[in-house]
mmCIF file of C-alpha atoms in Angstrom:
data_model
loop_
_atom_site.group_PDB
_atom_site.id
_atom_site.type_symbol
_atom_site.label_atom_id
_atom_site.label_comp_id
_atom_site.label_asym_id
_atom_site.label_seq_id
_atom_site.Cartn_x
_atom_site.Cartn_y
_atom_site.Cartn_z
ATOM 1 C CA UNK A 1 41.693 29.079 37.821
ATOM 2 C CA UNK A 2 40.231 27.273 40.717
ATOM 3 C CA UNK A 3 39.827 23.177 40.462
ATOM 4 C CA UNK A 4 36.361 22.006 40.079
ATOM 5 C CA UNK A 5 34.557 19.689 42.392
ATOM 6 C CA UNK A 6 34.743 15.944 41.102
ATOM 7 C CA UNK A 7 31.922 14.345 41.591
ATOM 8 C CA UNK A 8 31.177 11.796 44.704
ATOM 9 C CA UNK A 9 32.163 8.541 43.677
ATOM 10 C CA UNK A 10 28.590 5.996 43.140
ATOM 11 C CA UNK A 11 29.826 3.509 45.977
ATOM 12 C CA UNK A 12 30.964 5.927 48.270
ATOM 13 C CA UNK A 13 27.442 7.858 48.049
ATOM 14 C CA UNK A 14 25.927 3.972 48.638
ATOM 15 C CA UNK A 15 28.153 3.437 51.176
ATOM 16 C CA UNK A 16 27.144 7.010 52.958
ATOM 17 C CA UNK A 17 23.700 6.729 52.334
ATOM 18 C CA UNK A 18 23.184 3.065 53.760
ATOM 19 C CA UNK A 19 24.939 4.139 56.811
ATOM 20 C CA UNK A 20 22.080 6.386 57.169
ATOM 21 C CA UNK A 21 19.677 3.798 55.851
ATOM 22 C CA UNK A 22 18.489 6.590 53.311
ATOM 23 C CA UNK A 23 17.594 8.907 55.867
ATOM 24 C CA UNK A 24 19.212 12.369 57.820
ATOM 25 C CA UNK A 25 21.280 10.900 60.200
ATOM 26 C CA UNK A 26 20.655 13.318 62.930
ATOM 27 C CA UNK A 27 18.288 10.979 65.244
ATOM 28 C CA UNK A 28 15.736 13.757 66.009
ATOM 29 C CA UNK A 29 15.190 14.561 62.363
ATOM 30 C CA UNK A 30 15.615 11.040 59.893
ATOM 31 C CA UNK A 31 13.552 13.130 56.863
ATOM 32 C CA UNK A 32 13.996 12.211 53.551
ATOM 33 C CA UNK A 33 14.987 13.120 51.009
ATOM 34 C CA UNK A 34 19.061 13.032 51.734
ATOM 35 C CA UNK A 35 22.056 14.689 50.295
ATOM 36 C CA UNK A 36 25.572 14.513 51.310
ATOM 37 C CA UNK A 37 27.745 16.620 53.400
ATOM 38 C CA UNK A 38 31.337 17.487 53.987
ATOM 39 C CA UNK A 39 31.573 17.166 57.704
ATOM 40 C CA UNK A 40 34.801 19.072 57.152
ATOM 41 C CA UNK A 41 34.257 21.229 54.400
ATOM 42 C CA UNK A 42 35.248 19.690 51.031
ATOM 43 C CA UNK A 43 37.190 23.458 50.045
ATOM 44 C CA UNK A 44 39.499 22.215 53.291
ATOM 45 C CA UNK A 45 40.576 18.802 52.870
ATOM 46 C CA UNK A 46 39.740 18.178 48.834
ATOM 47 C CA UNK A 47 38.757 14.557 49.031
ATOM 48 C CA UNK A 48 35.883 12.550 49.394
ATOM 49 C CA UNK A 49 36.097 10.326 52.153
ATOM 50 C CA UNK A 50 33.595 8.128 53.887
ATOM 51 C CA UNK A 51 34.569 9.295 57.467
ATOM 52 C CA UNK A 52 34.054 12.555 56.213
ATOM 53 C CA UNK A 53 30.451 12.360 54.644
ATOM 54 C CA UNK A 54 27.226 12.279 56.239
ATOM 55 C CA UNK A 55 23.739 12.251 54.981
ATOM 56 C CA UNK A 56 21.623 15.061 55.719
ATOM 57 C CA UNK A 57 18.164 16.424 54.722
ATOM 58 C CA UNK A 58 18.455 19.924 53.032
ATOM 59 C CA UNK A 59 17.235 21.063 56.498
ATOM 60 C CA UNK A 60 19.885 20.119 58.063
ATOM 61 C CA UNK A 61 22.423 20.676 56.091
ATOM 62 C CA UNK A 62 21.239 24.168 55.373
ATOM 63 C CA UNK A 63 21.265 24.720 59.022
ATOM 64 C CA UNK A 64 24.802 23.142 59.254
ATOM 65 C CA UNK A 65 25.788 24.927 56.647
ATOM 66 C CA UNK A 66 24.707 28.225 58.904
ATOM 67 C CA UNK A 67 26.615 27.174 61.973
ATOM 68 C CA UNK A 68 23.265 25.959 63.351
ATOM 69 C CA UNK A 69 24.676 22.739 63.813
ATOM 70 C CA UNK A 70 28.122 22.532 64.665
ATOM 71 C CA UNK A 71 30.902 20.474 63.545
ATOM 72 C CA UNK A 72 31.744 18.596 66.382
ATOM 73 C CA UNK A 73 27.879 17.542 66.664
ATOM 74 C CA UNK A 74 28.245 16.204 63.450
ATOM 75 C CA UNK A 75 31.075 14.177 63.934
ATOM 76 C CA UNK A 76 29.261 12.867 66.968
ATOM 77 C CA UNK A 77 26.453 11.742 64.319
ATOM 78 C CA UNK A 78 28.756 10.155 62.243
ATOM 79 C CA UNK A 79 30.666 7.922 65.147
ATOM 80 C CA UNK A 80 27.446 7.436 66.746
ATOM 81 C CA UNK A 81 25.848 6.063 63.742
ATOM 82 C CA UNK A 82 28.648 3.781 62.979
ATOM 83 C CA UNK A 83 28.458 2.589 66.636
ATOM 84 C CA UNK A 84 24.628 1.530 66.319
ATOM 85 C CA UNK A 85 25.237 0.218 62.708
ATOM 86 C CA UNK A 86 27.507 -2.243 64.076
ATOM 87 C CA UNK A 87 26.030 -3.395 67.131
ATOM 88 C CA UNK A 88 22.188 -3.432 66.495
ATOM 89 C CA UNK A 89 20.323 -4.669 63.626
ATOM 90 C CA UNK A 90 17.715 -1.946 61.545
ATOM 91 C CA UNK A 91 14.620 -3.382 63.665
ATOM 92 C CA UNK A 92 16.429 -2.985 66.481
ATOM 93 C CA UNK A 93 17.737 0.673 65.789
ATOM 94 C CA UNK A 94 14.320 1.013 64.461
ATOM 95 C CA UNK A 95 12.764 0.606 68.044
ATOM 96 C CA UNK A 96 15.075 2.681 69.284
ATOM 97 C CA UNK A 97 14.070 5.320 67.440
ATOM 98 C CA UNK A 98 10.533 4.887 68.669
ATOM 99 C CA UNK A 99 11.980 4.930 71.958
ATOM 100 C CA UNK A 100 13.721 7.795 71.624
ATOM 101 C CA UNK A 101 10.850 9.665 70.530
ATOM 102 C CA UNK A 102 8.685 9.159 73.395
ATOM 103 C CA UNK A 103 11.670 10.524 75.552
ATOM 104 C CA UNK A 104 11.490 13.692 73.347
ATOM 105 C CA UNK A 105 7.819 13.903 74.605
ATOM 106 C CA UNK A 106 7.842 13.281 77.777
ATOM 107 C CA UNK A 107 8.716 15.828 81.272
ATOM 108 C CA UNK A 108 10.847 15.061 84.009
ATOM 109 C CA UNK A 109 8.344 14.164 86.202
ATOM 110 C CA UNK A 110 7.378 11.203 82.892
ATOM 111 C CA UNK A 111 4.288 12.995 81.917
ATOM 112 C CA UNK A 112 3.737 13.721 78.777
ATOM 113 C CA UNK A 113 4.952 17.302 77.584
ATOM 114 C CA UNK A 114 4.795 19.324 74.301
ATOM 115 C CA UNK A 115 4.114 22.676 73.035
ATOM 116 C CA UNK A 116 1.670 22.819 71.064
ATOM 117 C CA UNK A 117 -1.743 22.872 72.969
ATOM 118 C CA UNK A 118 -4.460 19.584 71.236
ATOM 119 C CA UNK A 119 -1.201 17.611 69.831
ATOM 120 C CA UNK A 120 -2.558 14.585 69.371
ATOM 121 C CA UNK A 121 0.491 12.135 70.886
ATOM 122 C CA UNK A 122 0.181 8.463 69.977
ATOM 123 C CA UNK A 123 -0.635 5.944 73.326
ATOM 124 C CA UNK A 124 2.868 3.990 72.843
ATOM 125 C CA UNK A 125 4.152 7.210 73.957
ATOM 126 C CA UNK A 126 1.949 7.816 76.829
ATOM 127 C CA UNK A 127 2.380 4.283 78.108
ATOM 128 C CA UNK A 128 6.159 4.709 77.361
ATOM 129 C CA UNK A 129 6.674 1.179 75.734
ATOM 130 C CA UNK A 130 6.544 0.347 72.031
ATOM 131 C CA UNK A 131 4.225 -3.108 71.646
ATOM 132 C CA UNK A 132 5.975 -5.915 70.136
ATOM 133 C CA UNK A 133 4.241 -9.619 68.845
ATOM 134 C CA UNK A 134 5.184 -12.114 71.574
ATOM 135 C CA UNK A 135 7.089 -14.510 68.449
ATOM 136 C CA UNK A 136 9.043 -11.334 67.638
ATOM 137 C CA UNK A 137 10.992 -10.702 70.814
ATOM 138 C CA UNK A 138 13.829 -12.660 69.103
ATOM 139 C CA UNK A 139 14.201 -9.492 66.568
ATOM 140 C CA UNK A 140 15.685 -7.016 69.503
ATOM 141 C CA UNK A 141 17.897 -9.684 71.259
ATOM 142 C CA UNK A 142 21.299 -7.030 71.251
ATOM 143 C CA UNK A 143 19.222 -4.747 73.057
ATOM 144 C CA UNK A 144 18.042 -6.943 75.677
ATOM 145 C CA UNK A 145 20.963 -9.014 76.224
ATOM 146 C CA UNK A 146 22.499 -4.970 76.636
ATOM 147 C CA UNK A 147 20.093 -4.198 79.367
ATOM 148 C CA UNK A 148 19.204 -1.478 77.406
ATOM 149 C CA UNK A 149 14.871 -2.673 77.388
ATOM 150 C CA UNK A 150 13.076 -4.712 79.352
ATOM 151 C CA UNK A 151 9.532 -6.671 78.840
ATOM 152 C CA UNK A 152 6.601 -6.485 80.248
ATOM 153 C CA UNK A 153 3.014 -8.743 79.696
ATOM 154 C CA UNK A 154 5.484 -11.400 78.797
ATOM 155 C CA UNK A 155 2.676 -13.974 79.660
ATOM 156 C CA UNK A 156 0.440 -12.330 76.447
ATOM 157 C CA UNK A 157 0.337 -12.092 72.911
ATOM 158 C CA UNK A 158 2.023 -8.688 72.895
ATOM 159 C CA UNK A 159 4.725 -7.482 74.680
ATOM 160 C CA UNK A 160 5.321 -4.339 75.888
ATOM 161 C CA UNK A 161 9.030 -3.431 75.083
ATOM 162 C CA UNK A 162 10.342 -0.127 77.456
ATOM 163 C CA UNK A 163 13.679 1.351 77.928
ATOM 164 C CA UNK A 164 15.830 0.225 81.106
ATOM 165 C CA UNK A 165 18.135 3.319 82.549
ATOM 166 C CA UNK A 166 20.998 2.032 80.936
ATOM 167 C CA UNK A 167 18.997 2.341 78.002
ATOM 168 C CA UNK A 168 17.110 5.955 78.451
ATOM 169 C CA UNK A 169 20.747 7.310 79.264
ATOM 170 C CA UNK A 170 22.178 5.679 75.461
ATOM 171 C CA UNK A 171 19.101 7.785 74.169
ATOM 172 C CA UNK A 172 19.353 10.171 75.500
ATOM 173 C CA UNK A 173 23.357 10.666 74.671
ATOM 174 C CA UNK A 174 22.325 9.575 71.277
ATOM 175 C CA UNK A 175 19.695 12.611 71.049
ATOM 176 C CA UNK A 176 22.104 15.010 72.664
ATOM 177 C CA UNK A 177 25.175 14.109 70.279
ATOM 178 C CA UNK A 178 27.281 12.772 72.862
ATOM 179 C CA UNK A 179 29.373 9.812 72.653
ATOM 180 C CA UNK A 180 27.866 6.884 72.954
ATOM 181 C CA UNK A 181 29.604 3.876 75.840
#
């Protein structure tokens, strides 16, 4: 008779889903609502384990479920998200993710690009920056002492807050599943 699957321990599901901040943890998606996964798959290894389980929308886990997403992808997730998580604080990986989402719509020549004909994209990713209250510039310190933005109109009210190089190429790894450095 086969052994049924014990449930996931309360604090380790917390523990998960705060890594994720309640959201998918692949960067392009972040939907909620969330459910866990078995990065390896729980009739392989048996256990729950936090370095094992990742939070995914029923998208994506449906489509990692298919082999849509594979597992070495998600691993990258996981490590990558534990990186961030300990380096930058949720405003922080919050403007990131802003960030990263203008580099999703924009060409190599930095014009803006999509597919769908009339999309309606929002000016912060046109001008490629993400505005930011001049008092507030203390709230993304890691990123800037990183090199990984710079300011601009630092002499107004609002500042204009763009990715350097260093920090389009974290990004972009980021987006791509790669390691991060």
């Amino acid at each position: 008779m086969a052994q049924e699957r014990p449930d996931i321990p309360m604090a380790l599901k917390r523990h998960v889903l705060v890594e994720a901040g309640h959201r998918c943890a692949i960067p392009t998606c972040r939907q909620t609502p969330v459910e866990l996964a078995h990065i390896t798959p729980w009739a392989k290894v048996r256990e729950h384990t936090f370095e094992n389980l990742i939070a995914l929308c029923p998208t994506c886990h449906t489509r990692f479920d298919r082999g849509e997403i594979d597992r070495r992808a998600m691993l990258q997730y996981k490590s990558n998200l534990g990186l961030l998580n300990s380096r930058y604080t949720e405003t922080e990986r919050q403007l990131l993710q802003a960030l990263a989402q203008q580099e999703l719509f924009m060409g190599e020549q930095g014009e803006p690009c999509c597919d769908a004909p009339g999309l309606d994209i929002p000016n912060f990713i046109l001008y490629r920056a993400v505005s930011l209250p001049s008092g507030m510039l203390w709230t993304v310190k890691n990123l800037f002492v990183d090199e990984l933005i710079w300011v601009s109109d630092l002499h107004t009210d609002v500042l204009k807050i763009h990715l350097t190089e260093q920090g389009s190429e974290l990004v972009s790894r980021w987006l791509e599943a790669e390691p991060l450095p």
